[in-house]
């Protein structure tokens, strides 16, 4: 039974009960419809509907979206509630999301607990609300707020919901408050479907459309939601619902909804494997070595999660820099209203900065975030090893280096893992947990527990140059540089990738992070680089010219006065010169060709990564590319996108490119095996 009913003194208590989040599937819908008839048969005074387990309902069961819809459909169930002569009151605790919020909107009254949230996140799953919200919400809160809530998908808190008129009152015990509502007053409340629709506002829709095009380019659902809200204003209530339902069903089976659902479930599946249960060390105090941009971001994230944090630096100048860096993050959070003065004081009170490693002696976890140099990192780990307790976990935030080599000099290399954060570390969601050959279960479990505590998406990676994300990034950049040298410009490449759905292309992104980082990496790799592999020298010329990116006001673009980017003809000429020196006849690539090359290069590299067991699954690579590298979310991540193209197609396209350069475009054996076996990458069996 997913809906329980009981009555007492003519009051019906209906409880939604489908743990863990009371997702609304067919059984729950049937139960709800039965509850409407039950309340009518008993001629009850009212029904109070709430959710079991401290949560109202998280919306329609997204696991049912791939199957054909089964009766009774949610819109019919909610119409039955809305039109019933027995008034329903929604008593909301936890969250009322999507279909859960729509149940509440079909009730005569809504009462929320102070910490509860209500919202319509459907667009984040690539659909629009499909059970009456696009018609009911504008009637309840007006056009502007309804458009904002439906198109952004962002939930709001109880007080905000009350102030916009979405809920009637905020009470500590919403069920008790619903019981106390005066029957006469309740009888005077008009059913939601009888409310008048707000007047059409052409300017509001135009501005909302422009805003969506700017902020969510390529995403279908928010624009379709806007269209449905607008069309619904001119239709009778039930016709508006029918139109909404049609669009909901159309989007539900579309590629964007499939991609976004895939990511939703992949994100939830990204947690510590069962065999690590109970193995994590409890962390109360963490040390961060190095207070540069990355170290300060990590320290801020740790402080925000409630930990005691010690930042260790080499000398007084380092301490000053670390203090400034963390101070800037705290100030920026204050300015943006993300924290208040009391919270800022609390964060500062748990932070210690020192040059003495002994200050970190009680830390259960240390994360080194010094610059990318093996000897420096080994020395730091050695010092930490000497002062921290024997069971403490030592983590490195290295982006590329071999953590097995790093751990080797320690007495106990099993305590070492990689925790690869992404800048800005207090904002970016991804955390690569790098497992060395000897990393203990406890160290890995502690990494997962930390990710959970910080609200990050953990992805386990094996040891290789760049792990999952940076190894794919390196190949992406190599492909971009080849396209640039052989016939394009950085801005044409960037535009092509922005059209694909990235917020920025590879060149603008590199200007932000700095060209010197990739240069240092190329220098390190030089001795082991395949001498037969084509090397594109343009990025090295940029270093010679002092064009390091935004920090020098010039990189692939120029940034006059530190302002916005401007195309730089000198940079375009570098490719023409280098192509001339190498005897290359340049080609005029279309944006489609550029995109194809860059995306295929990433897919091919990712397939090798999967085959070697560096990534555990195609879904993990999707999480890395979306949450760490800006791959368009609505394409579901790199491997999901590859599967949507079809592995056979990918192999055929790679084989054509391999005729041009058999080394750079050597088809990954995993792709070939999948193509032969008719398997998708999601089903692929890696060699390991
Ligand atoms: N359908 C199916 N399963 C769902 C679900 C949903 N709508 N929402 C959550 N779950 C599952 C998760 O997959 C997870 O399963 P697992 O334990 O097997 O991994 C479990 O519930 C717990 O979820 P979380 O790990 O996310 O738990 P949290 O406590 O961190 O978060 C939450 C809870 C805030 C409710 C979050 O799960 C959430 O945001 N859910 C999605 C809400 C949503 O998008 N609703 C709209 C659905 S579409 C709709 O309603 C259409 C309608 O208009 C017709």
PDB file of N, CA and C and ligand atoms in Angstrom, residues 19-21 23-24 55 57-65 74-75 95 97-100 102 117 119-122 124-125 127-133 244-245 248 264-265 268-269 271, ligand 1:
ATOM      1  N   UNK A  19       8.753   4.852   0.144  1.00  0.00           N
ATOM      2  CA  UNK A  19      10.124   5.260   0.493  1.00  0.00           C
ATOM      3  C   UNK A  19      11.086   5.065  -0.681  1.00  0.00           C
ATOM      4  N   UNK A  20      12.181   5.823  -0.756  1.00  0.00           N
ATOM      5  CA  UNK A  20      12.589   6.810   0.248  1.00  0.00           C
ATOM      6  C   UNK A  20      12.025   8.214   0.017  1.00  0.00           C
ATOM      7  N   UNK A  21      11.447   8.492  -1.184  1.00  0.00           N
ATOM      8  CA  UNK A  21      11.081   9.896  -1.459  1.00  0.00           C
ATOM      9  C   UNK A  21       9.615  10.048  -1.876  1.00  0.00           C
ATOM     10  N   UNK A  23       8.074   8.778  -4.399  1.00  0.00           N
ATOM     11  CA  UNK A  23       7.934   9.027  -5.841  1.00  0.00           C
ATOM     12  C   UNK A  23       6.563   8.521  -6.293  1.00  0.00           C
ATOM     13  N   UNK A  24       5.980   9.259  -7.225  1.00  0.00           N
ATOM     14  CA  UNK A  24       4.592   8.992  -7.613  1.00  0.00           C
ATOM     15  C   UNK A  24       4.568   8.087  -8.836  1.00  0.00           C
ATOM     16  N   UNK A  55       8.918  13.571   4.257  1.00  0.00           N
ATOM     17  CA  UNK A  55       9.006  14.170   2.915  1.00  0.00           C
ATOM     18  C   UNK A  55       7.626  14.053   2.267  1.00  0.00           C
ATOM     19  N   UNK A  57       6.527  14.604  -1.295  1.00  0.00           N
ATOM     20  CA  UNK A  57       6.730  13.721  -2.465  1.00  0.00           C
ATOM     21  C   UNK A  57       7.712  14.380  -3.421  1.00  0.00           C
ATOM     22  N   UNK A  58       8.623  13.552  -3.999  1.00  0.00           N
ATOM     23  CA  UNK A  58       9.679  14.074  -4.887  1.00  0.00           C
ATOM     24  C   UNK A  58       9.231  14.127  -6.339  1.00  0.00           C
ATOM     25  N   UNK A  59       7.955  13.893  -6.596  1.00  0.00           N
ATOM     26  CA  UNK A  59       7.470  14.008  -7.977  1.00  0.00           C
ATOM     27  C   UNK A  59       7.221  12.664  -8.615  1.00  0.00           C
ATOM     28  N   UNK A  60       6.901  12.726  -9.909  1.00  0.00           N
ATOM     29  CA  UNK A  60       6.606  11.505 -10.649  1.00  0.00           C
ATOM     30  C   UNK A  60       7.804  10.571 -10.580  1.00  0.00           C
ATOM     31  N   UNK A  61       7.533   9.268 -10.594  1.00  0.00           N
ATOM     32  CA  UNK A  61       8.614   8.280 -10.542  1.00  0.00           C
ATOM     33  C   UNK A  61       9.340   8.270 -11.889  1.00  0.00           C
ATOM     34  N   UNK A  62      10.548   8.862 -11.896  1.00  0.00           N
ATOM     35  CA  UNK A  62      11.276   9.005 -13.166  1.00  0.00           C
ATOM     36  C   UNK A  62      11.706   7.651 -13.728  1.00  0.00           C
ATOM     37  N   UNK A  63      11.667   6.615 -12.894  1.00  0.00           N
ATOM     38  CA  UNK A  63      12.026   5.280 -13.403  1.00  0.00           C
ATOM     39  C   UNK A  63      10.952   4.748 -14.344  1.00  0.00           C
ATOM     40  N   UNK A  64       9.754   5.321 -14.285  1.00  0.00           N
ATOM     41  CA  UNK A  64       8.656   4.866 -15.158  1.00  0.00           C
ATOM     42  C   UNK A  64       8.667   5.569 -16.516  1.00  0.00           C
ATOM     43  N   UNK A  65       9.557   6.564 -16.680  1.00  0.00           N
ATOM     44  CA  UNK A  65       9.471   7.426 -17.868  1.00  0.00           C
ATOM     45  C   UNK A  65       9.749   6.702 -19.181  1.00  0.00           C
ATOM     46  N   UNK A  74      -1.670  11.027 -13.734  1.00  0.00           N
ATOM     47  CA  UNK A  74      -1.654  11.992 -12.626  1.00  0.00           C
ATOM     48  C   UNK A  74      -2.611  13.185 -12.851  1.00  0.00           C
ATOM     49  N   UNK A  75      -2.712  13.735 -14.068  1.00  0.00           N
ATOM     50  CA  UNK A  75      -3.632  14.870 -14.226  1.00  0.00           C
ATOM     51  C   UNK A  75      -5.071  14.513 -13.838  1.00  0.00           C
ATOM     52  N   UNK A  95      10.243  17.918   1.155  1.00  0.00           N
ATOM     53  CA  UNK A  95      10.103  18.576  -0.145  1.00  0.00           C
ATOM     54  C   UNK A  95       8.803  18.158  -0.826  1.00  0.00           C
ATOM     55  N   UNK A  97       8.092  18.264  -4.677  1.00  0.00           N
ATOM     56  CA  UNK A  97       8.722  18.605  -5.954  1.00  0.00           C
ATOM     57  C   UNK A  97       7.940  18.004  -7.113  1.00  0.00           C
ATOM     58  N   UNK A  98       7.988  18.697  -8.259  1.00  0.00           N
ATOM     59  CA  UNK A  98       7.363  18.174  -9.471  1.00  0.00           C
ATOM     60  C   UNK A  98       5.925  17.761  -9.205  1.00  0.00           C
ATOM     61  N   UNK A  99       5.596  16.497  -9.529  1.00  0.00           N
ATOM     62  CA  UNK A  99       4.245  15.989  -9.292  1.00  0.00           C
ATOM     63  C   UNK A  99       3.815  16.142  -7.842  1.00  0.00           C
ATOM     64  N   UNK A 100       4.787  16.130  -6.906  1.00  0.00           N
ATOM     65  CA  UNK A 100       4.456  16.326  -5.492  1.00  0.00           C
ATOM     66  C   UNK A 100       3.905  17.722  -5.269  1.00  0.00           C
ATOM     67  N   UNK A 102       2.532  19.442  -7.558  1.00  0.00           N
ATOM     68  CA  UNK A 102       1.270  19.511  -8.301  1.00  0.00           C
ATOM     69  C   UNK A 102       0.109  18.920  -7.496  1.00  0.00           C
ATOM     70  N   UNK A 117      10.641  22.651   1.314  1.00  0.00           N
ATOM     71  CA  UNK A 117      10.845  23.332   0.036  1.00  0.00           C
ATOM     72  C   UNK A 117       9.833  22.825  -0.978  1.00  0.00           C
ATOM     73  N   UNK A 119       8.890  23.024  -5.321  1.00  0.00           N
ATOM     74  CA  UNK A 119       9.412  23.473  -6.613  1.00  0.00           C
ATOM     75  C   UNK A 119       9.055  22.538  -7.742  1.00  0.00           C
ATOM     76  N   UNK A 120       9.380  22.991  -8.937  1.00  0.00           N
ATOM     77  CA  UNK A 120       9.063  22.253 -10.166  1.00  0.00           C
ATOM     78  C   UNK A 120      10.356  21.974 -10.928  1.00  0.00           C
ATOM     79  N   UNK A 121      11.120  20.944 -10.523  1.00  0.00           N
ATOM     80  CA  UNK A 121      12.407  20.700 -11.176  1.00  0.00           C
ATOM     81  C   UNK A 121      12.295  19.933 -12.491  1.00  0.00           C
ATOM     82  N   UNK A 122      11.102  19.811 -13.044  1.00  0.00           N
ATOM     83  CA  UNK A 122      10.922  18.987 -14.250  1.00  0.00           C
ATOM     84  C   UNK A 122      11.889  19.350 -15.367  1.00  0.00           C
ATOM     85  N   UNK A 124      14.825  20.237 -15.258  1.00  0.00           N
ATOM     86  CA  UNK A 124      16.160  19.660 -15.042  1.00  0.00           C
ATOM     87  C   UNK A 124      16.186  18.186 -15.443  1.00  0.00           C
ATOM     88  N   UNK A 125      15.010  17.594 -15.638  1.00  0.00           N
ATOM     89  CA  UNK A 125      14.928  16.231 -16.171  1.00  0.00           C
ATOM     90  C   UNK A 125      14.490  16.258 -17.637  1.00  0.00           C
ATOM     91  N   UNK A 127      11.858  17.622 -19.046  1.00  0.00           N
ATOM     92  CA  UNK A 127      10.417  17.645 -19.350  1.00  0.00           C
ATOM     93  C   UNK A 127       9.809  18.919 -18.776  1.00  0.00           C
ATOM     94  N   UNK A 128       8.525  19.105 -19.030  1.00  0.00           N
ATOM     95  CA  UNK A 128       7.814  20.206 -18.372  1.00  0.00           C
ATOM     96  C   UNK A 128       6.876  19.568 -17.343  1.00  0.00           C
ATOM     97  N   UNK A 129       6.355  20.345 -16.399  1.00  0.00           N
ATOM     98  CA  UNK A 129       5.380  19.746 -15.488  1.00  0.00           C
ATOM     99  C   UNK A 129       4.240  19.143 -16.308  1.00  0.00           C
ATOM    100  N   UNK A 130       3.768  17.965 -15.895  1.00  0.00           N
ATOM    101  CA  UNK A 130       2.792  17.264 -16.736  1.00  0.00           C
ATOM    102  C   UNK A 130       1.493  16.956 -16.040  1.00  0.00           C
ATOM    103  N   UNK A 131       1.238  17.591 -14.883  1.00  0.00           N
ATOM    104  CA  UNK A 131      -0.012  17.279 -14.181  1.00  0.00           C
ATOM    105  C   UNK A 131      -0.714  18.547 -13.715  1.00  0.00           C
ATOM    106  N   UNK A 132      -0.713  19.544 -14.588  1.00  0.00           N
ATOM    107  CA  UNK A 132      -1.560  20.716 -14.338  1.00  0.00           C
ATOM    108  C   UNK A 132      -0.859  21.944 -13.812  1.00  0.00           C
ATOM    109  N   UNK A 133       0.438  21.838 -13.527  1.00  0.00           N
ATOM    110  CA  UNK A 133       1.125  22.972 -12.902  1.00  0.00           C
ATOM    111  C   UNK A 133       1.160  24.206 -13.794  1.00  0.00           C
ATOM    112  N   UNK A 244      -0.742  20.778 -22.135  1.00  0.00           N
ATOM    113  CA  UNK A 244       0.452  20.558 -21.297  1.00  0.00           C
ATOM    114  C   UNK A 244       0.846  19.081 -21.319  1.00  0.00           C
ATOM    115  N   UNK A 245      -0.150  18.219 -21.181  1.00  0.00           N
ATOM    116  CA  UNK A 245       0.115  16.781 -21.130  1.00  0.00           C
ATOM    117  C   UNK A 245       0.746  16.297 -22.436  1.00  0.00           C
ATOM    118  N   UNK A 248       4.322  17.350 -22.448  1.00  0.00           N
ATOM    119  CA  UNK A 248       5.052  16.557 -21.445  1.00  0.00           C
ATOM    120  C   UNK A 248       5.397  15.180 -22.015  1.00  0.00           C
ATOM    121  N   UNK A 264      20.867  12.055 -13.924  1.00  0.00           N
ATOM    122  CA  UNK A 264      20.251  12.083 -12.592  1.00  0.00           C
ATOM    123  C   UNK A 264      20.549  10.774 -11.863  1.00  0.00           C
ATOM    124  N   UNK A 265      20.313   9.644 -12.547  1.00  0.00           N
ATOM    125  CA  UNK A 265      20.511   8.353 -11.882  1.00  0.00           C
ATOM    126  C   UNK A 265      22.005   8.014 -11.760  1.00  0.00           C
ATOM    127  N   UNK A 268      23.266   9.687  -8.715  1.00  0.00           N
ATOM    128  CA  UNK A 268      22.855   9.009  -7.482  1.00  0.00           C
ATOM    129  C   UNK A 268      23.597   7.694  -7.279  1.00  0.00           C
ATOM    130  N   UNK A 269      24.001   7.085  -8.398  1.00  0.00           N
ATOM    131  CA  UNK A 269      24.720   5.801  -8.281  1.00  0.00           C
ATOM    132  C   UNK A 269      26.179   6.024  -7.874  1.00  0.00           C
ATOM    133  N   UNK A 271      28.380   6.505  -5.544  1.00  0.00           N
ATOM    134  CA  UNK A 271      28.634   6.498  -4.102  1.00  0.00           C
ATOM    135  C   UNK A 271      29.581   5.351  -3.783  1.00  0.00           C
TER     136      UNK A 271
HETATM  137  N1  LIG B   1      11.803   9.289  -9.370  1.00  0.00           N
HETATM  138  C1  LIG B   1      12.418   8.125  -9.075  1.00  0.00           C
HETATM  139  N2  LIG B   1      13.348   7.992  -8.114  1.00  0.00           N
HETATM  140  C2  LIG B   1      13.695   9.109  -7.427  1.00  0.00           C
HETATM  141  C3  LIG B   1      13.101  10.356  -7.684  1.00  0.00           C
HETATM  142  C4  LIG B   1      12.105  10.435  -8.703  1.00  0.00           C
HETATM  143  N3  LIG B   1      11.450  11.572  -9.003  1.00  0.00           N
HETATM  144  N4  LIG B   1      13.638  11.266  -6.855  1.00  0.00           N
HETATM  145  C5  LIG B   1      14.549  10.612  -6.116  1.00  0.00           C
HETATM  146  N5  LIG B   1      14.573   9.302  -6.455  1.00  0.00           N
HETATM  147  C6  LIG B   1      15.399   8.230  -5.859  1.00  0.00           C
HETATM  148  C7  LIG B   1      16.877   8.414  -6.170  1.00  0.00           C
HETATM  149  O1  LIG B   1      17.207   7.844  -7.421  1.00  0.00           O
HETATM  150  C8  LIG B   1      17.516   7.677  -5.005  1.00  0.00           C
HETATM  151  O2  LIG B   1      17.449   6.312  -5.303  1.00  0.00           O
HETATM  152  P1  LIG B   1      18.607   5.312  -4.810  1.00  0.00           P
HETATM  153  O3  LIG B   1      18.569   5.374  -3.317  1.00  0.00           O
HETATM  154  O4  LIG B   1      18.188   4.009  -5.387  1.00  0.00           O
HETATM  155  O5  LIG B   1      19.886   5.847  -5.374  1.00  0.00           O
HETATM  156  C9  LIG B   1      16.553   7.952  -3.850  1.00  0.00           C
HETATM  157  O6  LIG B   1      15.311   8.347  -4.446  1.00  0.00           O
HETATM  158  C10 LIG B   1      16.997   9.063  -2.925  1.00  0.00           C
HETATM  159  O7  LIG B   1      17.288  10.226  -3.736  1.00  0.00           O
HETATM  160  P2  LIG B   1      18.570  11.140  -3.458  1.00  0.00           P
HETATM  161  O8  LIG B   1      19.775  10.289  -3.328  1.00  0.00           O
HETATM  162  O9  LIG B   1      18.569  12.206  -4.471  1.00  0.00           O
HETATM  163  O10 LIG B   1      18.213  11.701  -2.013  1.00  0.00           O
HETATM  164  P3  LIG B   1      18.383  13.176  -1.461  1.00  0.00           P
HETATM  165  O11 LIG B   1      17.840  13.135  -0.083  1.00  0.00           O
HETATM  166  O12 LIG B   1      19.767  13.668  -1.670  1.00  0.00           O
HETATM  167  O13 LIG B   1      17.430  14.100  -2.372  1.00  0.00           O
HETATM  168  C11 LIG B   1      15.412  14.768  -3.496  1.00  0.00           C
HETATM  169  C12 LIG B   1      16.042  13.908  -2.380  1.00  0.00           C
HETATM  170  C13 LIG B   1      15.598  16.256  -3.165  1.00  0.00           C
HETATM  171  C14 LIG B   1      13.960  14.444  -3.543  1.00  0.00           C
HETATM  172  C15 LIG B   1      16.108  14.451  -4.844  1.00  0.00           C
HETATM  173  O14 LIG B   1      16.115  13.060  -5.018  1.00  0.00           O
HETATM  174  C16 LIG B   1      15.434  15.052  -6.038  1.00  0.00           C
HETATM  175  O15 LIG B   1      15.635  16.208  -6.316  1.00  0.00           O
HETATM  176  N6  LIG B   1      14.662  14.247  -6.765  1.00  0.00           N
HETATM  177  C17 LIG B   1      14.152  14.592  -8.085  1.00  0.00           C
HETATM  178  C18 LIG B   1      12.969  15.486  -8.001  1.00  0.00           C
HETATM  179  C19 LIG B   1      12.428  15.732  -9.369  1.00  0.00           C
HETATM  180  O16 LIG B   1      13.135  16.036 -10.302  1.00  0.00           O
HETATM  181  N7  LIG B   1      11.103  15.634  -9.474  1.00  0.00           N
HETATM  182  C20 LIG B   1      10.404  15.848 -10.716  1.00  0.00           C
HETATM  183  C21 LIG B   1      10.047  14.536 -11.330  1.00  0.00           C
HETATM  184  S1  LIG B   1       9.234  14.742 -12.889  1.00  0.00           S
HETATM  185  C22 LIG B   1       7.617  15.028 -12.468  1.00  0.00           C
HETATM  186  O17 LIG B   1       7.286  15.111 -11.325  1.00  0.00           O
HETATM  187  C23 LIG B   1       6.649  15.125 -13.612  1.00  0.00           C
HETATM  188  C24 LIG B   1       5.306  15.595 -13.174  1.00  0.00           C
HETATM  189  O18 LIG B   1       5.149  16.940 -13.452  1.00  0.00           O
HETATM  190  C25 LIG B   1       4.232  14.821 -13.895  1.00  0.00           C
END
